């Protein structure tokens, strides 16, 4: 009997279906008649979306420890420590609105925006674990099981950078982890947060041997691509989103981009981006961030499969070789 291939986002999405879902599932538009897409992005950037942690490492044959530790400003963060018999440690975080497990995009109500398929980080963590990496992975504030910070408002890195520092300091505080060789693997908002943390708290990253940023992005890139989908002017749409975001959070779009902070990234860094990502201006934005990185030891890898942004978060679970090889190079 032929087994049906599981949907992990490997096939291209229809942009028209995406637009239809956005419009259909926004219950109301604010009084000054912003397009539903602009309002949806404003709400997502402002508040994120807390999603359940549906899977555990032991489902994939990995022993683990439930851990909790404070962010730099005291927000309680929940995570897993997955040990193996080595002296190498990867500290891993996640995109918005995922958590340390992934994203339940196969379940309502989370199946309406990012493709209708599940993101599952556990196969990827299993590959890294089997390659000899101890893993500390955690939920950022306002995500998963971690505590609420800043009244539930997201800073798209401005607040969450404190969580990255908290995770690094926690690893240093444990006697069994303090002397390990450490790398950082961050995805999307987690990557933005890490870049901002490296800029604002450089003294906490002097022992980091390598970093990998997956789907790192500027907030403005989403609305530039979105405006093209709805045949709107990108600059006007960005201005509207900027004003609405400021009303909700006090932040502007320019505050929620890693580019101005990237020059402070001094560790060997690989950026991995989805080239045909229809939700953002992937090549333009990705190349700008990559060029701004302050390290001379850097590589840019493009994922060519699919045009669905969240497929990239499943990619290394299926094809882990380049992920593992990057950290092997610098964490021997």
Short mmCIF file of C-alpha atoms in Angstrom, two decimals:
data_model
loop_
_atom_site.label_atom_id
_atom_site.label_comp_id
_atom_site.label_asym_id
_atom_site.label_seq_id
_atom_site.Cartn_x
_atom_site.Cartn_y
_atom_site.Cartn_z
CA UNK A 1 0.00 0.00 0.00
CA UNK A 2 1.45 3.36 -1.00
CA UNK A 3 2.06 5.67 1.97
CA UNK A 4 0.95 9.27 1.63
CA UNK A 5 3.80 11.77 1.93
CA UNK A 6 3.40 13.96 5.02
CA UNK A 7 2.92 17.63 4.39
CA UNK A 8 5.84 19.57 5.90
CA UNK A 9 5.60 22.50 3.50
CA UNK A 10 7.76 20.99 0.78
CA UNK A 11 5.33 21.97 -1.99
CA UNK A 12 4.75 25.50 -3.21
CA UNK A 13 1.75 27.37 -1.85
CA UNK A 14 -0.73 29.37 -3.90
CA UNK A 15 -0.45 33.01 -2.98
CA UNK A 16 -4.15 33.54 -3.80
CA UNK A 17 -5.11 30.96 -1.18
CA UNK A 18 -2.96 32.74 1.40
CA UNK A 19 -4.57 36.11 0.69
CA UNK A 20 -8.03 34.55 0.91
CA UNK A 21 -7.26 33.03 4.30
CA UNK A 22 -5.99 36.33 5.66
CA UNK A 23 -9.07 38.26 4.58
CA UNK A 24 -11.54 35.56 5.61
CA UNK A 25 -10.13 35.05 9.09
CA UNK A 26 -9.76 38.66 10.21
CA UNK A 27 -13.05 39.25 12.01
CA UNK A 28 -13.00 43.02 11.83
CA UNK A 29 -10.91 45.81 10.39
CA UNK A 30 -10.09 48.82 12.52
CA UNK A 31 -12.00 52.03 11.95
CA UNK A 32 -9.48 53.73 9.71
CA UNK A 33 -9.82 50.87 7.22
CA UNK A 34 -6.40 49.31 7.13
CA UNK A 35 -6.15 46.31 4.83
CA UNK A 36 -6.66 43.10 6.87
CA UNK A 37 -3.13 41.96 5.99
CA UNK A 38 -1.62 45.09 7.52
CA UNK A 39 -3.68 44.69 10.67
CA UNK A 40 -2.78 41.00 10.92
CA UNK A 41 0.94 41.73 10.67
CA UNK A 42 0.61 44.55 13.21
CA UNK A 43 -1.12 42.25 15.70
CA UNK A 44 1.35 39.41 15.11
CA UNK A 45 4.41 41.64 15.47
CA UNK A 46 2.92 43.30 18.55
CA UNK A 47 1.76 40.25 20.47
CA UNK A 48 2.98 37.06 18.77
CA UNK A 49 0.85 33.97 19.38
CA UNK A 50 1.45 31.50 22.21
CA UNK A 51 1.25 27.92 20.91
CA UNK A 52 1.33 24.56 22.76
CA UNK A 53 4.43 22.40 23.16
CA UNK A 54 3.03 19.23 21.58
CA UNK A 55 6.04 16.92 21.44
CA UNK A 56 8.89 15.89 23.72
CA UNK A 57 12.45 14.65 23.07
CA UNK A 58 11.79 11.19 24.51
CA UNK A 59 9.34 10.56 21.67
CA UNK A 60 12.46 10.53 19.47
CA UNK A 61 14.63 8.43 21.76
CA UNK A 62 16.39 11.29 23.55
CA UNK A 63 16.61 11.53 27.32
CA UNK A 64 16.06 15.07 28.52
CA UNK A 65 15.71 17.33 31.51
CA UNK A 66 13.01 19.96 31.93
CA UNK A 67 14.82 23.17 32.84
CA UNK A 68 13.85 26.70 33.74
CA UNK A 69 15.96 29.80 34.21
CA UNK A 70 15.53 33.57 34.27
CA UNK A 71 15.92 35.90 31.37
CA UNK A 72 18.27 38.83 31.96
CA UNK A 73 15.30 40.86 33.26
CA UNK A 74 13.82 38.00 35.29
CA UNK A 75 11.14 36.58 32.97
CA UNK A 76 11.02 32.80 33.68
CA UNK A 77 12.02 30.75 30.63
CA UNK A 78 11.17 27.07 30.17
CA UNK A 79 13.28 24.67 28.16
CA UNK A 80 14.85 21.27 27.68
CA UNK A 81 18.39 20.13 28.26
CA UNK A 82 19.15 17.12 26.06
CA UNK A 83 22.49 15.59 27.10
CA UNK A 84 24.91 13.40 25.22
CA UNK A 85 28.45 12.22 25.88
CA UNK A 86 30.46 15.13 24.53
CA UNK A 87 31.89 18.54 25.43
CA UNK A 88 29.88 20.44 22.78
CA UNK A 89 26.75 22.44 23.53
CA UNK A 90 24.27 24.10 21.17
CA UNK A 91 21.91 26.74 22.57
CA UNK A 92 18.82 26.85 20.35
CA UNK A 93 15.77 29.08 20.14
CA UNK A 94 12.86 29.50 17.74
CA UNK A 95 10.79 31.77 15.47
CA UNK A 96 7.62 33.66 16.30
CA UNK A 97 5.00 32.15 16.85
CA UNK A 98 6.70 28.77 17.36
CA UNK A 99 8.17 27.31 20.53
CA UNK A 100 11.01 24.89 21.34
CA UNK A 101 9.03 21.98 19.82
CA UNK A 102 7.91 23.70 16.62
CA UNK A 103 4.52 24.97 15.46
CA UNK A 104 1.13 23.18 15.45
CA UNK A 105 0.20 24.48 12.02
CA UNK A 106 -1.74 21.32 11.24
CA UNK A 107 -4.30 22.19 13.93
CA UNK A 108 -6.88 24.97 14.16
CA UNK A 109 -6.68 27.87 14.82
CA UNK A 110 -3.00 27.92 13.84
CA UNK A 111 -3.54 26.34 10.42
CA UNK A 112 -4.73 29.51 8.68
CA UNK A 113 -1.59 31.58 8.19
CA UNK A 114 1.60 29.59 7.61
CA UNK A 115 0.62 26.81 5.25
CA UNK A 116 -1.53 24.43 7.27
CA UNK A 117 1.30 22.00 8.15
CA UNK A 118 3.20 21.14 11.30
CA UNK A 119 6.70 22.39 12.04
CA UNK A 120 8.53 19.81 14.14
CA UNK A 121 12.04 20.59 15.37
CA UNK A 122 12.50 17.21 17.09
CA UNK A 123 13.88 15.34 14.04
CA UNK A 124 16.44 18.13 13.63
CA UNK A 125 17.37 18.01 17.31
CA UNK A 126 17.75 14.23 17.02
CA UNK A 127 20.23 14.64 14.15
CA UNK A 128 22.27 17.15 16.17
CA UNK A 129 22.13 14.95 19.26
CA UNK A 130 23.28 11.90 17.33
CA UNK A 131 26.12 13.99 15.87
CA UNK A 132 27.43 14.57 19.38
CA UNK A 133 25.85 17.82 20.50
CA UNK A 134 24.36 18.49 23.90
CA UNK A 135 21.33 20.73 23.39
CA UNK A 136 19.79 23.52 25.46
CA UNK A 137 16.60 24.69 23.76
CA UNK A 138 14.04 27.02 25.27
CA UNK A 139 10.86 29.02 24.73
CA UNK A 140 11.29 32.76 24.32
CA UNK A 141 9.12 35.01 26.49
CA UNK A 142 5.40 35.04 25.63
CA UNK A 143 5.88 31.74 23.76
CA UNK A 144 5.39 28.09 24.64
CA UNK A 145 5.50 27.60 28.40
CA UNK A 146 7.75 30.54 29.24
CA UNK A 147 6.49 33.46 31.28
CA UNK A 148 4.83 36.60 30.04
CA UNK A 149 7.07 39.60 29.72
CA UNK A 150 6.37 43.27 29.05
CA UNK A 151 2.63 42.80 29.38
CA UNK A 152 2.63 40.31 26.53
CA UNK A 153 4.06 42.83 24.06
CA UNK A 154 6.67 41.56 21.62
CA UNK A 155 9.74 43.56 20.72
CA UNK A 156 10.74 41.28 17.82
CA UNK A 157 14.15 41.04 19.45
CA UNK A 158 14.27 44.25 21.49
CA UNK A 159 12.98 42.45 24.60
CA UNK A 160 13.74 38.88 23.54
CA UNK A 161 17.49 39.58 23.32
CA UNK A 162 17.40 39.44 27.12
CA UNK A 163 16.21 35.83 26.86
CA UNK A 164 19.23 34.94 24.72
CA UNK A 165 21.55 36.39 27.35
CA UNK A 166 19.64 34.48 30.02
CA UNK A 167 20.19 31.20 28.17
CA UNK A 168 23.93 31.82 27.77
CA UNK A 169 24.32 32.77 31.42
CA UNK A 170 22.33 29.72 32.51
CA UNK A 171 24.68 27.44 30.58
CA UNK A 172 27.68 29.14 32.20
CA UNK A 173 26.09 28.73 35.65
CA UNK A 174 25.80 24.94 35.45
CA UNK A 175 28.89 23.04 36.50
CA UNK A 176 28.23 20.32 33.92
CA UNK A 177 27.95 22.87 31.08
CA UNK A 178 30.27 25.68 32.12
CA UNK A 179 33.38 24.34 30.38
CA UNK A 180 31.71 23.14 27.19
CA UNK A 181 32.43 24.45 23.70
CA UNK A 182 29.32 26.47 22.84
CA UNK A 183 27.52 27.36 19.62
CA UNK A 184 24.25 29.18 19.02
CA UNK A 185 21.53 28.16 16.57
CA UNK A 186 18.67 30.65 16.20
CA UNK A 187 15.69 30.91 13.89
CA UNK A 188 13.83 34.02 12.62
CA UNK A 189 12.84 36.14 15.64
CA UNK A 190 15.28 34.08 17.68
CA UNK A 191 17.99 35.13 15.24
CA UNK A 192 17.03 38.79 15.46
CA UNK A 193 17.11 38.47 19.24
CA UNK A 194 20.55 36.86 19.15
CA UNK A 195 22.01 39.54 16.89
CA UNK A 196 20.63 42.27 19.15
CA UNK A 197 21.98 40.46 22.22
CA UNK A 198 25.44 40.26 20.68
CA UNK A 199 25.29 43.99 20.01
CA UNK A 200 23.97 45.05 23.42
CA UNK A 201 25.74 42.52 25.67
CA UNK A 202 28.94 41.51 23.83
CA UNK A 203 30.69 40.38 27.01
CA UNK A 204 28.29 37.44 27.26
CA UNK A 205 29.29 36.00 23.88
CA UNK A 206 33.08 35.88 24.08
CA UNK A 207 33.04 32.08 24.46
CA UNK A 208 30.68 31.38 21.53
CA UNK A 209 32.50 29.50 18.77
CA UNK A 210 29.93 29.66 15.96
CA UNK A 211 26.39 30.72 15.12
CA UNK A 212 23.77 29.73 12.58
CA UNK A 213 20.80 31.98 11.76
CA UNK A 214 17.86 30.45 9.91
CA UNK A 215 15.37 32.74 8.13
CA UNK A 216 16.59 35.90 9.84
CA UNK A 217 14.51 38.78 8.51
CA UNK A 218 13.58 42.44 8.86
CA UNK A 219 10.00 43.23 9.85
CA UNK A 220 9.62 45.64 6.92
CA UNK A 221 10.35 42.86 4.42
CA UNK A 222 7.03 41.16 5.23
CA UNK A 223 4.93 44.17 4.34
CA UNK A 224 6.94 44.95 1.22
CA UNK A 225 6.18 41.48 -0.14
CA UNK A 226 2.61 41.58 1.17
CA UNK A 227 1.91 44.88 -0.58
CA UNK A 228 2.89 43.34 -3.91
CA UNK A 229 0.43 40.49 -3.30
CA UNK A 230 -2.48 42.91 -2.88
CA UNK A 231 -1.28 45.33 -5.59
CA UNK A 232 -0.62 48.06 -3.06
CA UNK A 233 2.22 50.56 -2.82
CA UNK A 234 4.96 48.99 -0.63
CA UNK A 235 6.08 52.30 0.86
CA UNK A 236 2.54 53.34 1.78
CA UNK A 237 1.76 49.91 3.23
CA UNK A 238 4.98 50.01 5.27
CA UNK A 239 4.06 53.47 6.57
CA UNK A 240 0.62 52.23 7.60
CA UNK A 241 2.07 49.18 9.33
CA UNK A 242 4.69 51.33 11.01
CA UNK A 243 2.04 53.69 12.40
CA UNK A 244 -0.19 50.84 13.58
CA UNK A 245 2.72 48.97 15.18
CA UNK A 246 3.73 52.14 17.00
CA UNK A 247 0.18 52.54 18.29
CA UNK A 248 0.22 48.98 19.66
CA UNK A 249 3.76 48.78 21.05
CA UNK A 250 5.65 52.05 20.85
CA UNK A 251 8.10 50.45 18.39
CA UNK A 252 8.64 51.35 14.75
CA UNK A 253 9.55 48.95 11.95
CA UNK A 254 13.11 50.27 11.95
CA UNK A 255 13.44 49.10 15.55
CA UNK A 256 12.62 45.53 14.52
CA UNK A 257 15.38 44.78 12.06
CA UNK A 258 18.70 43.07 12.71
CA UNK A 259 20.64 44.99 10.07
CA UNK A 260 21.88 47.91 12.23
CA UNK A 261 23.05 45.43 14.88
CA UNK A 262 24.63 42.86 12.56
CA UNK A 263 28.06 44.53 12.55
CA UNK A 264 28.45 43.38 16.15
CA UNK A 265 28.26 39.71 15.18
CA UNK A 266 31.90 38.67 15.42
CA UNK A 267 31.65 34.87 15.60
CA UNK A 268 31.76 32.61 12.51
CA UNK A 269 28.20 32.70 11.19
CA UNK A 270 26.17 30.83 8.61
CA UNK A 271 22.92 32.39 7.40
CA UNK A 272 20.36 30.02 5.88
CA UNK A 273 17.48 31.59 3.95
CA UNK A 274 14.52 30.36 1.88
CA UNK A 275 15.17 31.90 -1.53
CA UNK A 276 11.62 31.87 -2.96
CA UNK A 277 9.87 32.79 0.29
CA UNK A 278 6.71 34.54 -0.91
CA UNK A 279 6.06 36.18 2.47
CA UNK A 280 9.19 38.37 2.38
CA UNK A 281 11.62 39.97 -0.05
CA UNK A 282 14.01 37.15 0.69
CA UNK A 283 17.01 37.83 -1.54
CA UNK A 284 17.03 41.61 -1.02
CA UNK A 285 16.61 41.40 2.74
CA UNK A 286 18.81 38.36 3.22
CA UNK A 287 21.72 39.80 1.29
CA UNK A 288 21.51 43.11 3.16
CA UNK A 289 21.67 41.38 6.53
CA UNK A 290 24.46 39.05 5.39
CA UNK A 291 26.61 41.90 4.10
CA UNK A 292 26.12 43.74 7.39
CA UNK A 293 27.45 40.87 9.54
CA UNK A 294 30.63 41.94 11.30
CA UNK A 295 32.41 38.61 11.04
CA UNK A 296 34.72 37.80 8.13
CA UNK A 297 33.97 34.09 8.55
CA UNK A 298 30.47 33.86 7.17
CA UNK A 299 28.49 31.85 4.64
CA UNK A 300 25.06 32.31 3.07
CA UNK A 301 23.11 29.16 2.16
CA UNK A 302 19.88 29.32 0.15
CA UNK A 303 17.17 26.71 0.55
CA UNK A 304 15.63 26.19 -2.87
CA UNK A 305 12.76 23.81 -2.07
CA UNK A 306 9.28 25.29 -1.66
CA UNK A 307 8.15 28.91 -1.40
CA UNK A 308 6.59 28.42 2.06
CA UNK A 309 8.49 30.18 4.81
CA UNK A 310 7.75 27.60 7.48
CA UNK A 311 9.09 24.79 5.29
CA UNK A 312 12.56 26.13 6.07
CA UNK A 313 12.01 25.17 9.71
CA UNK A 314 11.45 21.55 8.67
CA UNK A 315 14.28 21.49 6.13
CA UNK A 316 17.18 20.45 8.38
CA UNK A 317 15.06 17.72 9.91
CA UNK A 318 15.14 16.11 6.47
CA UNK A 319 18.56 17.35 5.30
CA UNK A 320 20.81 17.91 8.34
CA UNK A 321 24.22 17.59 6.69
CA UNK A 322 25.09 21.27 6.21
CA UNK A 323 23.74 22.23 9.61
CA UNK A 324 25.93 19.64 11.32
CA UNK A 325 28.97 20.32 9.15
CA UNK A 326 28.91 24.03 9.96
CA UNK A 327 29.11 23.46 13.70
CA UNK A 328 31.59 20.60 13.29
CA UNK A 329 33.93 22.98 11.52
CA UNK A 330 34.18 25.39 14.47
CA UNK A 331 33.34 23.24 17.49
CA UNK A 332 35.84 20.40 17.28
#
